[in-house]
Coordinates of C-alpha atoms in Angstrom, one line a residue:
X1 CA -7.7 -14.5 -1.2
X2 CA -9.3 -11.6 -3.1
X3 CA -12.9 -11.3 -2.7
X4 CA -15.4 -9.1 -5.1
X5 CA -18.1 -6.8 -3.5
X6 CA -20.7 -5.7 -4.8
X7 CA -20.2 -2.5 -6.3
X8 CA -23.9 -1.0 -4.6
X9 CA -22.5 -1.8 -1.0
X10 CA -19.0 -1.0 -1.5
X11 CA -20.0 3.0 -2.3
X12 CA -22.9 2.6 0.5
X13 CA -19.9 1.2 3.2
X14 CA -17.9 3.6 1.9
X15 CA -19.9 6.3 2.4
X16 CA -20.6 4.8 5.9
X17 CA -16.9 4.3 6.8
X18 CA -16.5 8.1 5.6
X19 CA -19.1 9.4 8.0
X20 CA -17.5 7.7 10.9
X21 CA -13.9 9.1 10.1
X22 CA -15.6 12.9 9.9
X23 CA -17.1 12.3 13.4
X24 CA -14.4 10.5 14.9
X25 CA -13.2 12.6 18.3
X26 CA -9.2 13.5 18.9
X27 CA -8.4 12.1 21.7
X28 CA -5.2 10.5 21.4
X29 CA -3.1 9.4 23.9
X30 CA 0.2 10.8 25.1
X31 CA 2.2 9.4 22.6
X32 CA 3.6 6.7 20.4
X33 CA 3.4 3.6 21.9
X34 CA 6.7 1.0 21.1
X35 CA 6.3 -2.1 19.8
X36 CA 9.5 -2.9 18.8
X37 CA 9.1 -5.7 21.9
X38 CA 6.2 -7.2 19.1
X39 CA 8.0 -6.5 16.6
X40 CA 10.8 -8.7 17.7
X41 CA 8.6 -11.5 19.1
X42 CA 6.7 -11.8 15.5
X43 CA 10.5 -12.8 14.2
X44 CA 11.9 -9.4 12.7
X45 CA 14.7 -7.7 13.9
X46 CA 13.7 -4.3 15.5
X47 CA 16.8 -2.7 14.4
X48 CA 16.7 -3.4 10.4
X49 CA 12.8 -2.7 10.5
X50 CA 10.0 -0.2 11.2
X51 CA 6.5 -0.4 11.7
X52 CA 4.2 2.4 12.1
X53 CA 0.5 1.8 13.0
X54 CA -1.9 4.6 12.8
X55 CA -5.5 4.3 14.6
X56 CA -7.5 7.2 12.6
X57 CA -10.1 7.4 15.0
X58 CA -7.6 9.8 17.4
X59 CA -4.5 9.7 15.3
X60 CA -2.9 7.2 18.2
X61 CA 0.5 5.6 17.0
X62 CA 2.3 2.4 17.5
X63 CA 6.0 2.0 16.4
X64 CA 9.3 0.9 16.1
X65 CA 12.4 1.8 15.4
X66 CA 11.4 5.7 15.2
X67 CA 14.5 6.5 13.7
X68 CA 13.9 4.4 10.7
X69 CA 10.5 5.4 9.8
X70 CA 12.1 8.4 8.9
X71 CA 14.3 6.9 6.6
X72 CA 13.3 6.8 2.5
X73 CA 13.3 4.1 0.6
X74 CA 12.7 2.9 -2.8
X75 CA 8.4 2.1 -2.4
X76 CA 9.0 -0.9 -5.3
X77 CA 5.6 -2.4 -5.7
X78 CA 3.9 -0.5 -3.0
X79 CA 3.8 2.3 -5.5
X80 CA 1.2 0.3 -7.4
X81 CA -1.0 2.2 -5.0
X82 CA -0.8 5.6 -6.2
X83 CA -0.5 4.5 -9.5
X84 CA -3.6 2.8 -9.5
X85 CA -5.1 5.8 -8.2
X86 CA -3.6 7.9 -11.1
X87 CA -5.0 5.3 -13.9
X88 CA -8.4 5.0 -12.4
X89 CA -8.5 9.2 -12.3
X90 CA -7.0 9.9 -15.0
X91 CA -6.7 7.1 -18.0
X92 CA -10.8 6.3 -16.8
X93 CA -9.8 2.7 -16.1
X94 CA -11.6 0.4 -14.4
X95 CA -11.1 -2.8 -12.4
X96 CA -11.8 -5.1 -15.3
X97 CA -9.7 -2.8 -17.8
X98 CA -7.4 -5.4 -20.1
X99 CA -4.1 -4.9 -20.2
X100 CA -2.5 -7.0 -23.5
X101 CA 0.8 -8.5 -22.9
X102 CA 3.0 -8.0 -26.0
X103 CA 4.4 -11.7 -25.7
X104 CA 8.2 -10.3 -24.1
X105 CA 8.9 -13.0 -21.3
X106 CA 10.1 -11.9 -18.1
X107 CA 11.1 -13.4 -15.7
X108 CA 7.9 -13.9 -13.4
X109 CA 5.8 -16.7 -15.2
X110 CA 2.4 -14.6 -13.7
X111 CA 3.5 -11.6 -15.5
X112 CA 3.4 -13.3 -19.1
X113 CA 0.0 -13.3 -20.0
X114 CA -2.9 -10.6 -20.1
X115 CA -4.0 -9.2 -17.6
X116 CA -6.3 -6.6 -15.9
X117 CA -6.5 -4.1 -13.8
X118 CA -6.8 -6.1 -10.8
X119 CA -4.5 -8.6 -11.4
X120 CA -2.1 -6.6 -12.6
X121 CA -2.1 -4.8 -8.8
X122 CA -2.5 -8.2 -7.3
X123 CA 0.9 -9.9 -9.1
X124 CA 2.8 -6.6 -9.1
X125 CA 2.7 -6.9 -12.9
X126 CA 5.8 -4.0 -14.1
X127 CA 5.0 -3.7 -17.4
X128 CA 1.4 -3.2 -16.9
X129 CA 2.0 -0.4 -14.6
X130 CA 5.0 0.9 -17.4
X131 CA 2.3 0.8 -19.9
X132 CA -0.1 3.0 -17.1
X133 CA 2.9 5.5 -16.9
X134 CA 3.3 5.8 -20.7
X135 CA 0.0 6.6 -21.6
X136 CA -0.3 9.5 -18.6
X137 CA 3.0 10.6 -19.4
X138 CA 6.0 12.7 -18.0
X139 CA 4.4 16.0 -17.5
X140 CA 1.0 13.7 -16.3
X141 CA 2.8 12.0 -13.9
X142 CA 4.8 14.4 -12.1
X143 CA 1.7 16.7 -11.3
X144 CA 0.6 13.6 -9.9
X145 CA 2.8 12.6 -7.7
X146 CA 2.6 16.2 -6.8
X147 CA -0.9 16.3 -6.1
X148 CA -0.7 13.1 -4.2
X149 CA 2.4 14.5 -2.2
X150 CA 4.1 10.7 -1.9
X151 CA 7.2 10.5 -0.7
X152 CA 9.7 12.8 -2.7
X153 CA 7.6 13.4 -5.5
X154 CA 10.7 12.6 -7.9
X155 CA 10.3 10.7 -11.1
X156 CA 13.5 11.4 -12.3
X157 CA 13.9 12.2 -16.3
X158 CA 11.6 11.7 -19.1
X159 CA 14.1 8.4 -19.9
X160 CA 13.1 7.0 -16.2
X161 CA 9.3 7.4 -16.6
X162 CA 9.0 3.4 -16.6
X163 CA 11.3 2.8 -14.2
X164 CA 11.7 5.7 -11.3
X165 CA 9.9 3.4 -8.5
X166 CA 12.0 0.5 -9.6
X167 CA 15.5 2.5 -9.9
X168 CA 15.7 4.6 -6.3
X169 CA 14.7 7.9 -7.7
X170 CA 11.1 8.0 -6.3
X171 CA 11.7 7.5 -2.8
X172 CA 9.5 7.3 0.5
X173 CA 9.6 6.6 4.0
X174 CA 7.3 4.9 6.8
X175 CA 6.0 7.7 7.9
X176 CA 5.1 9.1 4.5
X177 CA 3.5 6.0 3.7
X178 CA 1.2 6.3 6.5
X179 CA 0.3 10.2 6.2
X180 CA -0.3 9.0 2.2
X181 CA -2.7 6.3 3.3
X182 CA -4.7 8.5 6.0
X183 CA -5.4 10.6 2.9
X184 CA -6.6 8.3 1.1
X185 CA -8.7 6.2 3.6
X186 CA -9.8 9.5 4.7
X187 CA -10.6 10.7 1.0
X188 CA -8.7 13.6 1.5
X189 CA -6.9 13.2 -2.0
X190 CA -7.9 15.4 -5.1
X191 CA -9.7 11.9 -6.8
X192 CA -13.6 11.6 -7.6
X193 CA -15.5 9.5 -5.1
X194 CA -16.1 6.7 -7.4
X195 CA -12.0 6.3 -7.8
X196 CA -11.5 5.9 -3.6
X197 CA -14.5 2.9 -4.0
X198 CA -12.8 1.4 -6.6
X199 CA -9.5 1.5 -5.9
X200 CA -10.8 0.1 -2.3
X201 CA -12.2 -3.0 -4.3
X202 CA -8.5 -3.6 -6.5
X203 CA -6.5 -3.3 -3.3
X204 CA -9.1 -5.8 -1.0
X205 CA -6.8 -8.4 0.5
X206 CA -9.4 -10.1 2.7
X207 CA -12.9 -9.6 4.5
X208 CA -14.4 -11.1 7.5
X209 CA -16.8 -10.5 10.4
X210 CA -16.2 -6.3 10.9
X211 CA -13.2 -6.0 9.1
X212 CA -12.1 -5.6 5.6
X213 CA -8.0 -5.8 5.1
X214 CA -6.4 -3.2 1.8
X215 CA -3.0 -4.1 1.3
X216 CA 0.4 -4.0 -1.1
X217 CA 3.7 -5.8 -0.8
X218 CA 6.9 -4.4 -2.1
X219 CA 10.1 -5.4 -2.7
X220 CA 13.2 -3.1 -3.9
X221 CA 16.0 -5.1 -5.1
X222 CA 19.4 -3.3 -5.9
X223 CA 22.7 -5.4 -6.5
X224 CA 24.5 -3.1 -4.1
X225 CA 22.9 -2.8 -0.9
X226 CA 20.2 -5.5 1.1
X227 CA 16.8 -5.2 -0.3
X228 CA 13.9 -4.1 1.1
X229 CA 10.4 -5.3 1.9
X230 CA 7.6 -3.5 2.1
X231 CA 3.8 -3.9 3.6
X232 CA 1.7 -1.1 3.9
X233 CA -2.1 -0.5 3.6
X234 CA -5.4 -0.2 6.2
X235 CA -7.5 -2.6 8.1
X236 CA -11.0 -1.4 8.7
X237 CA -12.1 -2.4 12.1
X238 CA -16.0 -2.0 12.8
X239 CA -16.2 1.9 13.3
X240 CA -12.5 2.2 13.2
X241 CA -9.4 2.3 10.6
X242 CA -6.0 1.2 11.5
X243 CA -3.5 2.1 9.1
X244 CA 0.0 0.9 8.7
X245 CA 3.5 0.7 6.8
X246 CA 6.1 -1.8 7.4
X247 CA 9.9 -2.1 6.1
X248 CA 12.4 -4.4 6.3
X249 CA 16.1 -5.2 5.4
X250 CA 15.8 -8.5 3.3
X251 CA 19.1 -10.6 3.3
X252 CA 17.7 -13.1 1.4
X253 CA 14.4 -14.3 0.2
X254 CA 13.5 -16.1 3.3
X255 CA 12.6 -12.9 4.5
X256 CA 9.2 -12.3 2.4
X257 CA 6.9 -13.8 4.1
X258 CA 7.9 -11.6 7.2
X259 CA 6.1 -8.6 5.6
X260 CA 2.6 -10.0 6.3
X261 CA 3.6 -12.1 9.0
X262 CA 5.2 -9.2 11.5
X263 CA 2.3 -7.0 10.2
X264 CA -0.3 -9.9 11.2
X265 CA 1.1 -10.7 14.4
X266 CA 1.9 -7.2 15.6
X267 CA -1.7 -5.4 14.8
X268 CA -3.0 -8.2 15.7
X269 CA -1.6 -7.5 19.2
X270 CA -2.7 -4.1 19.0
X271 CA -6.3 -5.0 18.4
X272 CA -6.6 -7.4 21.4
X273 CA -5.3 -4.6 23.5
X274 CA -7.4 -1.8 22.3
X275 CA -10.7 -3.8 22.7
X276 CA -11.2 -5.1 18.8
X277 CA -9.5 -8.6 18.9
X278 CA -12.9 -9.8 16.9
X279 CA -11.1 -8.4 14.0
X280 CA -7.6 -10.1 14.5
X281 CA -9.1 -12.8 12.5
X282 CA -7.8 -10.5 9.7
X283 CA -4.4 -11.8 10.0
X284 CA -5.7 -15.4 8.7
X285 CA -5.7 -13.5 5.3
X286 CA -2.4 -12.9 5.2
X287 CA -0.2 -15.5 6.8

């Protein structure tokens, strides 16, 4: 369920949300606390999966399978978050910005008709996003990806500009998905202020009592190897921001609806333990 805010209170709970981040004490524990025991309850296998869950209030981690969240990996769809980013800076799109489909069919019936800005993130929509490449072009896009510092920064040749997130060149890991995210929750990214507010609005998943839930699946199919799922994004929680990046081997396509369901059940669990179960309710959007 995507929900529409109003424009006014999304920049005023933004700005709120922002203020709290600046002020937030570091006072993290120890360490990284496992999960992999959660991990494995909620149905995924610990050992062809990571998660990585960030509380930004004292940089406090929760993981598992360390080892993997090192590892890159195509980001597929999930990319659609920079790339959003890069056509709200620098093409001046907005939400509602029409994107014409040219009448090709492709496979997906959601992807052959028009579409906006939006949708277009919401339905993982390739040749919208291949359209959004085009028009910021080679040289655009790889000082962006720079700038941004995702992953491996690599778009490959000019020939791969609509296809480097599909075709393995651009490449990143747990981990960087997480230090990307804590940038841009924490508006630590060279993009104006209205761009974080907007972009916040496109990526919305859910909202309930104290919590708002931004979000992107991804899925990176090569004929060669097991694909590999993707769930990454934030969950603001009252005061607090929990941000997070999952992966997964995919055997077969039974394995989708693990991405939100392992994400759901797992920070879920870390919620009730840290004294915020009122906003476990988020997982209800997801599942």
């Amino acid at each position: 369920m995507y929900i529409d805010f109003n424009v006014t209170c999304r920049v005023a709970c933004a700005a709120a949300l922002l203020f709290a981040i600046s002020t937030w004490p570091l006072h993290a524990e120890a360490g990284p606390m496992d999960v992999s025991t959660n991990v494995s309850a909620s149905g995924a296998d610990a050992d062809t999966s990571t998660l990585v869950i960030k509380r930004l209030s004292d940089d406090q981690v929760w993981i598992s399978n360390a080892a993997r969240a090192s590892v890159r990996y195509s980001p597929a769809s999930t990319s659609k978050i920079p790339h959003t980013l890069i056509a709200l800076e620098e093409l001046d799109l907005t939400s509602e910005t029409p994107f014409i489909w040219n009448g090709a069919a492709t496979w997906n019936d959601n992807w052959n008709r028009d579409h906006t800005l939006v949708t277009a993130f919401q339905q993982s929509v390739v040749w919208a996003y291949q359209d959004i490449t085009t028009r910021v072009g080679y040289e655009g896009m790889q000082w962006w990806m720079a700038g941004l510092s995702y992953g491996n920064q690599s778009i490959g040749s000019e020939e791969q500009l609509t296809s480097y997130w599909l075709d393995g060149t651009l490449r990143i890991s747990a981990q960087e998905q997480i230090d990307f995210l804590s940038r841009l929750v924490r508006e630590q990214l060279p993009l104006a202020n209205e761009t974080y507010a907007e972009a916040a609005d496109i990526m919305e998943v859910g909202h309930g009592a104290g919590w708002s839930l931004m979000a992107k699946t991804g899925w990176w199919y090569d004929a060669n190897i097991t694909d590999i799922g993707w769930y990454v994004g934030w969950l603001t929680c009252e005061d607090d921001a929990y941000v997070f990046a999952f992966n997964l081997d995919m055997p077969d396509r039974t394995y989708r609806t693990k991405r939100q369901s392992v994400v759901g059940s797992v920070l879920s669990d870390v919620l009730v333990g840290q004294g915020h179960g009122r906003c476990a309710s988020f997982a209800s959007a997801i599942n």
